[in-house]
Short mmCIF file of C-alpha atoms and ligand atoms in Angstrom, two decimals:
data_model
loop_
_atom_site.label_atom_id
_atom_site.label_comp_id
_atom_site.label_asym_id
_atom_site.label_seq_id
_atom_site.Cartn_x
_atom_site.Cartn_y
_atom_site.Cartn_z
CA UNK A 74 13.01 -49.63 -2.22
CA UNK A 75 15.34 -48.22 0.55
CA UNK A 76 17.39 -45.29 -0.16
CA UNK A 77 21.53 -45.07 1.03
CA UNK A 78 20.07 -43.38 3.86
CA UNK A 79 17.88 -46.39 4.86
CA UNK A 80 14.73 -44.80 4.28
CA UNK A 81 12.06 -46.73 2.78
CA UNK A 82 11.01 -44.92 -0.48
CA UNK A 83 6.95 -45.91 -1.87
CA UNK A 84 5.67 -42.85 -1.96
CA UNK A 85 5.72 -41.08 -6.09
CA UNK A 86 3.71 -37.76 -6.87
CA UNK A 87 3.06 -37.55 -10.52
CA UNK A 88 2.28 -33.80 -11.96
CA UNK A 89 0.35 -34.24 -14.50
CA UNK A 90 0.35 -30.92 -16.49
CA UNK A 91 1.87 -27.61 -15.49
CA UNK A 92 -0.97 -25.69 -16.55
CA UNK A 93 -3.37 -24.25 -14.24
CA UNK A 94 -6.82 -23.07 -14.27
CA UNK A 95 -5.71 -20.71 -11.20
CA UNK A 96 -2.90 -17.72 -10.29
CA UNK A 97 -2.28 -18.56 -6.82
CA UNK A 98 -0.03 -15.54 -5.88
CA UNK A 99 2.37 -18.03 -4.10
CA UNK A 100 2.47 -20.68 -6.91
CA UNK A 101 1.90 -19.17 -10.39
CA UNK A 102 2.74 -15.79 -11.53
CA UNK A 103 -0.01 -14.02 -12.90
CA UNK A 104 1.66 -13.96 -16.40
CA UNK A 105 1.77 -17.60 -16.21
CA UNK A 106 4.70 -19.90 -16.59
CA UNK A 107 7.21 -20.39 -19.64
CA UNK A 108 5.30 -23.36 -20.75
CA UNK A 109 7.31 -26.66 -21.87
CA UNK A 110 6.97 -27.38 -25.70
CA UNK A 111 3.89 -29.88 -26.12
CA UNK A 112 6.41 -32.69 -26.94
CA UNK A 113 8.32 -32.82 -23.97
CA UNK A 114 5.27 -33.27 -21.23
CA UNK A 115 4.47 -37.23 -21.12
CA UNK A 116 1.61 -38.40 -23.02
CA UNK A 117 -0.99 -40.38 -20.68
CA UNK A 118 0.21 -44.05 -21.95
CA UNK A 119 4.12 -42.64 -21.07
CA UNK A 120 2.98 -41.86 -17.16
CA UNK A 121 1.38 -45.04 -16.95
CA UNK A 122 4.07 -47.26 -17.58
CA UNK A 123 6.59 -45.25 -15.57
CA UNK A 124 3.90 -45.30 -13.10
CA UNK A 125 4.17 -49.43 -13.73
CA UNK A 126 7.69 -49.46 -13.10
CA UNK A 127 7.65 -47.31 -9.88
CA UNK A 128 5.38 -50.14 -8.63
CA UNK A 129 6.94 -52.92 -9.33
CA UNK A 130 9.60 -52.01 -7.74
CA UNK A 131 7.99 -50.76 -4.49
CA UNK A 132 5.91 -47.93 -4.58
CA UNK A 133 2.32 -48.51 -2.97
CA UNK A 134 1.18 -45.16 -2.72
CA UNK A 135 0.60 -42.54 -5.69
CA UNK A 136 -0.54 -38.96 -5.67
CA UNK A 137 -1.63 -36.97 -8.61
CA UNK A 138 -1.02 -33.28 -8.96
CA UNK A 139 -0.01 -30.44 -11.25
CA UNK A 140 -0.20 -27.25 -12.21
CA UNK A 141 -4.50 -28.56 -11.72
CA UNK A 142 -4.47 -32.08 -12.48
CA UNK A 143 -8.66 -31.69 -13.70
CA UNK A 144 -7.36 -29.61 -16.83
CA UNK A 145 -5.47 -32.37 -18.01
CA UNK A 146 -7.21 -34.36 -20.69
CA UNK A 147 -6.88 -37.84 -20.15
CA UNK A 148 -6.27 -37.78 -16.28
CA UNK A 149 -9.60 -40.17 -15.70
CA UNK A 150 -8.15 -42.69 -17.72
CA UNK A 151 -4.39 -42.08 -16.18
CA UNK A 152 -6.68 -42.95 -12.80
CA UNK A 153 -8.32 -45.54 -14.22
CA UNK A 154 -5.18 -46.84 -15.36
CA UNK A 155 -2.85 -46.93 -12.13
CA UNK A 156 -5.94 -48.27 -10.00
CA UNK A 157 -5.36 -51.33 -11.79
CA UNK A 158 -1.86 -51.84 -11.03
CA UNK A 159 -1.20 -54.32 -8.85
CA UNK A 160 0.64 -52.64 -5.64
CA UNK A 161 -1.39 -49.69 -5.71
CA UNK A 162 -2.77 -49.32 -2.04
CA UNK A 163 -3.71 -45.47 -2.09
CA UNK A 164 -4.24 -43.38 -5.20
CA UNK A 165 -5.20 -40.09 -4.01
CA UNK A 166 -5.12 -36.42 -5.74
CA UNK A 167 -4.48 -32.70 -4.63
CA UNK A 168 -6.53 -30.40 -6.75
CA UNK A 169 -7.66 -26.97 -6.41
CA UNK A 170 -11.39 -27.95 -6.12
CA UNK A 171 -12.45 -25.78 -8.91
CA UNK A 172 -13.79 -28.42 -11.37
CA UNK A 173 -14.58 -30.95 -8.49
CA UNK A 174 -18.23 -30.93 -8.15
CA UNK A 175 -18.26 -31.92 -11.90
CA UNK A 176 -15.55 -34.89 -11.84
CA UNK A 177 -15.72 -35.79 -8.32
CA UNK A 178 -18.14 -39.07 -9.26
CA UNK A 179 -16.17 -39.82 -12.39
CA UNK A 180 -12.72 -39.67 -10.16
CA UNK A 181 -14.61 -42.34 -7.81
CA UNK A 182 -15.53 -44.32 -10.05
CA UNK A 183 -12.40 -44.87 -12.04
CA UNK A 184 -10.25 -45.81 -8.70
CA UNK A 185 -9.59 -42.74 -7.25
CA UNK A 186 -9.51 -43.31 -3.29
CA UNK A 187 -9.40 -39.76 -2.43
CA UNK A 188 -8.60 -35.71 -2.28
CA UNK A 189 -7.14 -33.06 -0.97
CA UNK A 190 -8.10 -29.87 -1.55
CA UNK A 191 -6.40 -26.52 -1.48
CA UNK A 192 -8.33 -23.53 0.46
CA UNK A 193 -6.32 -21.00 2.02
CA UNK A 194 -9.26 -18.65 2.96
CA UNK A 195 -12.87 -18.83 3.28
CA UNK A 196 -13.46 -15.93 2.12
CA UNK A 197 -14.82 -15.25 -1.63
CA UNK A 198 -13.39 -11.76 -1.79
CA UNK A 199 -9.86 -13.14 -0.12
CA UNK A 200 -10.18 -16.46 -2.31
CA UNK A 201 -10.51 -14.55 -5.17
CA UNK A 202 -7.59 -12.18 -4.20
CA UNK A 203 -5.17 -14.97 -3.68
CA UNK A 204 -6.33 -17.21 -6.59
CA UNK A 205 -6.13 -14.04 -9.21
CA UNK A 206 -9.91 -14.82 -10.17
CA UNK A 207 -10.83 -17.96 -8.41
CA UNK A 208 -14.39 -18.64 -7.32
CA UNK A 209 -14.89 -19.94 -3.81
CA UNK A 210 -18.52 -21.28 -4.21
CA UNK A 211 -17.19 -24.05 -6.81
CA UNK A 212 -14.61 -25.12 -4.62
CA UNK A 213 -17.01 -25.94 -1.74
CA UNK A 214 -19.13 -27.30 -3.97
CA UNK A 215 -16.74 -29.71 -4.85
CA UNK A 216 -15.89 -30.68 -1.51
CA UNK A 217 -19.20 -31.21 -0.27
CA UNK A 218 -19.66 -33.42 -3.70
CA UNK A 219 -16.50 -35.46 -2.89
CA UNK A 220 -17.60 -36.04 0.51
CA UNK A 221 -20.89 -37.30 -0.63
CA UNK A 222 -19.09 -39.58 -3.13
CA UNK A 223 -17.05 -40.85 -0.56
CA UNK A 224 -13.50 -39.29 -1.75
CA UNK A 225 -12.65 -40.08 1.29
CA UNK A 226 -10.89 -39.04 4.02
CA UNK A 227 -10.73 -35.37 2.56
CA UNK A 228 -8.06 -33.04 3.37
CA UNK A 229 -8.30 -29.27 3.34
CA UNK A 230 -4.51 -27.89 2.38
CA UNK A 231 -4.24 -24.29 3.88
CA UNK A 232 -1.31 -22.57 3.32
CA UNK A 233 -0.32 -20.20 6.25
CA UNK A 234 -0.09 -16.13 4.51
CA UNK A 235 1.02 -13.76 7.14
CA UNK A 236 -1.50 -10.61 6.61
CA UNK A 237 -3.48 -12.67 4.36
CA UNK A 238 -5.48 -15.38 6.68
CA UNK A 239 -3.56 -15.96 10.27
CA UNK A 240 -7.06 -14.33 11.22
CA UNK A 241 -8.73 -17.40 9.95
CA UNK A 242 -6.95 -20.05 11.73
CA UNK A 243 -9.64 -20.50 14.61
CA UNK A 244 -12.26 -20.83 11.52
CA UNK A 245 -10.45 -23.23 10.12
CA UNK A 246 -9.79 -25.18 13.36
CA UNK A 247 -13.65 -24.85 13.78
CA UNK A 248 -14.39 -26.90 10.43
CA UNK A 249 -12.61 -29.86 12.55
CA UNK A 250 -15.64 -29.98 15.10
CA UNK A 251 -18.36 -30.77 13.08
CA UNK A 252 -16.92 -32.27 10.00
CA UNK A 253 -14.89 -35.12 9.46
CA UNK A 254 -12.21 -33.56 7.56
CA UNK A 255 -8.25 -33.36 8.05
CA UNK A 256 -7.32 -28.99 7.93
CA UNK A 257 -3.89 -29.20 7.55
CA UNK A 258 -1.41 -25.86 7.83
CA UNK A 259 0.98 -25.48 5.73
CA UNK A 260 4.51 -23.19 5.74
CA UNK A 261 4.37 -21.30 2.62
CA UNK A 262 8.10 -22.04 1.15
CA UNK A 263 10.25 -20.03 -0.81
CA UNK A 264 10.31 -21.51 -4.74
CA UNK A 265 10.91 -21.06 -8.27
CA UNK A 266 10.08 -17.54 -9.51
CA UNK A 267 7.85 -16.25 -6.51
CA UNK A 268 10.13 -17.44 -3.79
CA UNK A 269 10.51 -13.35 -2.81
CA UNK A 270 7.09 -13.34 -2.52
CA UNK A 271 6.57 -16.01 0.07
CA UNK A 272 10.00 -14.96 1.80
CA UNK A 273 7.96 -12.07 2.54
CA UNK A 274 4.71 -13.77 3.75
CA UNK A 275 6.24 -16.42 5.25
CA UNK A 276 4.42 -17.10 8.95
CA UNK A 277 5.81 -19.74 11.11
CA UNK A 278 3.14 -22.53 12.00
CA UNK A 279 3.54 -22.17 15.60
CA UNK A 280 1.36 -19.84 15.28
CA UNK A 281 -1.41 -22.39 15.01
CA UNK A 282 -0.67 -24.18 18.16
CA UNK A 283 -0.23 -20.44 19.96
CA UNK A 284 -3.56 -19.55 19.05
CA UNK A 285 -5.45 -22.45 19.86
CA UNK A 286 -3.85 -24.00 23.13
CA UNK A 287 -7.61 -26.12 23.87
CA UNK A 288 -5.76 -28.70 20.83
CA UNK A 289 -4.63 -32.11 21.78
CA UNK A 290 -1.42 -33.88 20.26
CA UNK A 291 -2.43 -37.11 18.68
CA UNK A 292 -0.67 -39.62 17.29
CA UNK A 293 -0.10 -40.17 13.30
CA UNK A 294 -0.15 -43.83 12.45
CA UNK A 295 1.37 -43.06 9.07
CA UNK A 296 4.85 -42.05 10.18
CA UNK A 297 6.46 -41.10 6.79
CA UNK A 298 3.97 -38.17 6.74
CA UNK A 299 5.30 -35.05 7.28
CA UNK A 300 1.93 -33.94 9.45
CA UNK A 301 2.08 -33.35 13.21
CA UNK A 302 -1.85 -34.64 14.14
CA UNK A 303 -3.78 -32.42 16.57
CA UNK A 304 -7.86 -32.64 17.57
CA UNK A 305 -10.44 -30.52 19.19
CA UNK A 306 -11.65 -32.32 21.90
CA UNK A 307 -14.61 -33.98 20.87
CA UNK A 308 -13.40 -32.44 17.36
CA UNK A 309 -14.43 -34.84 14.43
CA UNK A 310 -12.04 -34.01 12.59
CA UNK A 311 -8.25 -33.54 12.83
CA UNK A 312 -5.51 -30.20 12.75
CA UNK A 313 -2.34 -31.06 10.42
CA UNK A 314 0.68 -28.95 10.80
CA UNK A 315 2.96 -29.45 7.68
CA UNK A 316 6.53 -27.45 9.09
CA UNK A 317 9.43 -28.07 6.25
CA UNK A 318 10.55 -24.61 7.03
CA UNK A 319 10.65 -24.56 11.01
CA UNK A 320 11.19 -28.23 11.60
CA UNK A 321 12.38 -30.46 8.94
CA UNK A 322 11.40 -34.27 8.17
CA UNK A 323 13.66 -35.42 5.72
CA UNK A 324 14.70 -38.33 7.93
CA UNK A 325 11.79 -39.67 7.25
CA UNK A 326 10.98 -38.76 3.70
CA UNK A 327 9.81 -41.01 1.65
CA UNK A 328 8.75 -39.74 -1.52
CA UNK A 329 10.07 -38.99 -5.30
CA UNK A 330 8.19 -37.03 -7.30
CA UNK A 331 7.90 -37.32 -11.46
CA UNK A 332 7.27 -33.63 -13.29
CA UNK A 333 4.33 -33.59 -16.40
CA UNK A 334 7.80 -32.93 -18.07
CA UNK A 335 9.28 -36.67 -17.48
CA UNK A 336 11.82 -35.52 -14.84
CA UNK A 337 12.35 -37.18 -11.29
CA UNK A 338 13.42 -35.10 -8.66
CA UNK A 339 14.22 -36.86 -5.67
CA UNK A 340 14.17 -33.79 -3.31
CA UNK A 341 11.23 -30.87 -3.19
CA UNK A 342 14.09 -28.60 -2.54
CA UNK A 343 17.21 -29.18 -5.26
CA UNK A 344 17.28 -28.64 -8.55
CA UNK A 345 19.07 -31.81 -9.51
CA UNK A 346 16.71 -34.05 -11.72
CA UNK A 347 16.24 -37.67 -13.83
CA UNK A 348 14.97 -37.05 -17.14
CA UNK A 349 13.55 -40.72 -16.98
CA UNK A 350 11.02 -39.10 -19.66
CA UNK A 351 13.77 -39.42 -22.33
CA UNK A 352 15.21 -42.89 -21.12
CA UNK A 353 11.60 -44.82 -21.61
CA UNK A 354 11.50 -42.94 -24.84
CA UNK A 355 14.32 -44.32 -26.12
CA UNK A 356 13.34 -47.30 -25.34
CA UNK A 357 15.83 -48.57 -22.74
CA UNK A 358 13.96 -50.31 -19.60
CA UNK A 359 13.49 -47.88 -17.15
CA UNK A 360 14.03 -49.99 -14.08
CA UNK A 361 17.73 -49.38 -13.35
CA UNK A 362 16.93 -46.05 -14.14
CA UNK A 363 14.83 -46.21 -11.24
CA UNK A 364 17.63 -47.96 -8.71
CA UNK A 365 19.75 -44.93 -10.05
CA UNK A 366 16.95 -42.52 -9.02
CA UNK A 367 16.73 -44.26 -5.50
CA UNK A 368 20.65 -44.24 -4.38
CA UNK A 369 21.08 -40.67 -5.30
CA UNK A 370 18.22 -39.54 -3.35
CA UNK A 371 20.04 -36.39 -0.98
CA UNK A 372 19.71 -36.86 2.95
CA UNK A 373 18.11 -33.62 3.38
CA UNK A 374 17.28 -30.40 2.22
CA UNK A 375 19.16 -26.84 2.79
CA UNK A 376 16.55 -24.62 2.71
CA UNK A 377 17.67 -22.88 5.69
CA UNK A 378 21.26 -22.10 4.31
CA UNK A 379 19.16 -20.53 1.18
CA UNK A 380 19.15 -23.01 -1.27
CA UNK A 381 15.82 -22.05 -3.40
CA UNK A 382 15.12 -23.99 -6.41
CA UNK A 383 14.36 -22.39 -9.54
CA UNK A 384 11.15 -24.43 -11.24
CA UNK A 385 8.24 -22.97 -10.23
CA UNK A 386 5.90 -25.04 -7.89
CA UNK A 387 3.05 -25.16 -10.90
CA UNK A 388 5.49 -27.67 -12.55
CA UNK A 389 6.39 -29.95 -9.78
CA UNK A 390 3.03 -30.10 -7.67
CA UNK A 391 3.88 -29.33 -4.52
N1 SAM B 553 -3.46 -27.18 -8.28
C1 SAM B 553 -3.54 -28.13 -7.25
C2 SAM B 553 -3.83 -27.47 -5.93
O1 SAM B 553 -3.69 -26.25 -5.81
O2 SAM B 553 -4.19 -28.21 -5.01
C3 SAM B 553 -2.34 -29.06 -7.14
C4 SAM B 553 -0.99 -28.45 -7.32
S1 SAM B 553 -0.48 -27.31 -6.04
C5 SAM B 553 1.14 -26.87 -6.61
C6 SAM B 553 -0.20 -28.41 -4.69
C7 SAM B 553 -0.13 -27.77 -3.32
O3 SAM B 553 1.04 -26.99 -3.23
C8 SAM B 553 -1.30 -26.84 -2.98
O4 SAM B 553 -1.87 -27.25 -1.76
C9 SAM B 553 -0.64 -25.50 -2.84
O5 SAM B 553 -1.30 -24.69 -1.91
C10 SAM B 553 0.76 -25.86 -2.42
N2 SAM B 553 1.75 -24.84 -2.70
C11 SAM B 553 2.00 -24.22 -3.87
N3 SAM B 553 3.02 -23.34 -3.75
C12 SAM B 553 3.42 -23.42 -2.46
C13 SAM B 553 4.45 -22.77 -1.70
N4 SAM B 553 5.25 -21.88 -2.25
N5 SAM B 553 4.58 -23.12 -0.40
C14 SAM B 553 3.76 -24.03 0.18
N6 SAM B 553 2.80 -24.68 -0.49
C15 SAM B 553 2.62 -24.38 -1.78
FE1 SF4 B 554 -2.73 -23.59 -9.50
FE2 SF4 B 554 -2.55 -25.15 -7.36
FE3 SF4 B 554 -0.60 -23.44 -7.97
FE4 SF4 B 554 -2.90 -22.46 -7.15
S1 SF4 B 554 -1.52 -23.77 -5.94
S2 SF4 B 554 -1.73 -21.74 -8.93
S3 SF4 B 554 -4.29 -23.89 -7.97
S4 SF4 B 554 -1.16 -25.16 -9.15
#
């Protein structure tokens, strides 16, 4: 599918629930969210075939998410499921780690290609600060499990905290040496109800890159991602940098993204959504639905002018 702006779009990131096993100070107030009414979030059978659809028309890649996609019942056979589409060429997941070590075989097994997990300290005290609660020794756990799986390649999402863990960069960095895993940096961005919050904590990924001048440029093959690729030398491993907020990549976005609440939103960073939930329910083919979806896909973002959106990230999965 190519968008009016002539990007190529195969890229869909299906949240699977909005609930979350975790309070991550940047993601989920510590109240919790206004949750959806039961009826509205998409029953497993309902992602599947809009999954279906996505990939018929063109999508190759999927990603599933949340709020924590492993607290959603069904999600093995919602795996299990879009593995055996035809078109699917990489089904991955970004999960918090927390109930890894226990699904990571399962996950393997039914098609899952592979995770990314989100650690933004390594810590337990700090983990648990940032998490509300969260214990550190099951995430690792689960990492070391997926690796032995072969959940492969696994990526370590770190979002960048200023006072919270610029102090851990060079640790992280480190990880790349021995292990073959992808760290990649993240700019914490301002959304839904906690976008004050990371206003306030927001740290410029430069920072990486001024800390650690021994890292070499490399190239990234997959040029729709929005990581810049660095390496240690003789690092195993690589160093992502993940900028929306200092540099933008919308020209070469490729991705649409389908809330546990049956809405498309074409853009991270607008508000403007497709209830396509409410079109397959009523039974109408979804497809033009989907051309719809495609053509009104914005050229960019306005973050920088202030333009926040209001649902939280919990609900749209990052
Ligand atoms: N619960 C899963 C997890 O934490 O990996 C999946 C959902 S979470 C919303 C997906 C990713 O979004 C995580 O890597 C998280 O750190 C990131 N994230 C959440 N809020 C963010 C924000 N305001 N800015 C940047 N990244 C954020
Ligand atoms: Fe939960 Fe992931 Fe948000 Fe943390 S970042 S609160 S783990 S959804």
């Amino acid at each position: 599918m190519i968008d009016s702006y002539g990007r190529k779009i195969n890229y869909l990131r299906i949240s699977v629930t909005e609930l979350c096993n975790l309070r991550c100070k940047y993601c989920m107030p510590e109240k919790g969210i206004d949750k959806c009414s039961h009826n509205d979030i998409l029953r497993i059978e309902e992602f599947l075939k809009i999954a279906k659809s996505f990939v018929s028309m063109g999508i190759d890649k999927i990603r599933i998410t949340g709020g924590e996609p492993l607290v959603r019942k069904g999600v093995l056979t919602l795996i299990k499921g879009i593995s055996q589409i035809e078109g699917v060429n990489d089904l991955a997941m970004t999960t918090n780690g927390i109930f890894l070590k226990e699904y990571a075989k399962d996950l393997k097994e039914v098609g899952l290609n592979r995770v990314n997990v989100s650690l933004d300290t390594l810590n337990a005290s700090k983990y648990k600060h940032i998490t509300n609660g969260g214990n550190i020794s099951k995430v690792l756990e689960g990492i070391e499990e997926a690796k032995k799986v072969g959940l492969t390649p696994i990526k370590l999402n770190v979002v960048l905290i200023k006072d919270f863990n610029e102090d851990e960069i060079e640790d992280f960095i480190n990880l790349t040496k021995d292990y073959e895993i992808d760290v990649r940096f993240i700019e914490l961005m301002p959304i839904g109800a906690l976008k004050y919050w990371a206003l306030n904590r927001y740290l410029s990924s430069d920072v990486v890159l001024e800390k650690n001048k021994e890292l070499i440029k490399i190239e990234n093959a997959d040029k729709s991602s929005p990581a810049k690729y660095y390496k240690l030398p003789n690092g195993k491993g690589r160093v992502g940098i993940i900028n929306p907020i200092s540099c933008k990549f919308c020209d070469n976005c490729n991705r649409l993204r389908l809330t546990a609440d049956g809405k498309i939103k074409t853009c991270l960073h607008s508000d403007d959504e497709t209830d396509i939930g409410k079109v397959l329910r009523s039974g109408e083919n979804i497809d033009n639905t989907i051309v719809e979806i495609v053509n009104s896909k914005p050229k960019e973002h306005n973050l920088e002018q202030g333009d926040y959106i209001n649902r939280t990230m919990t609900t749209i999965g990052g």
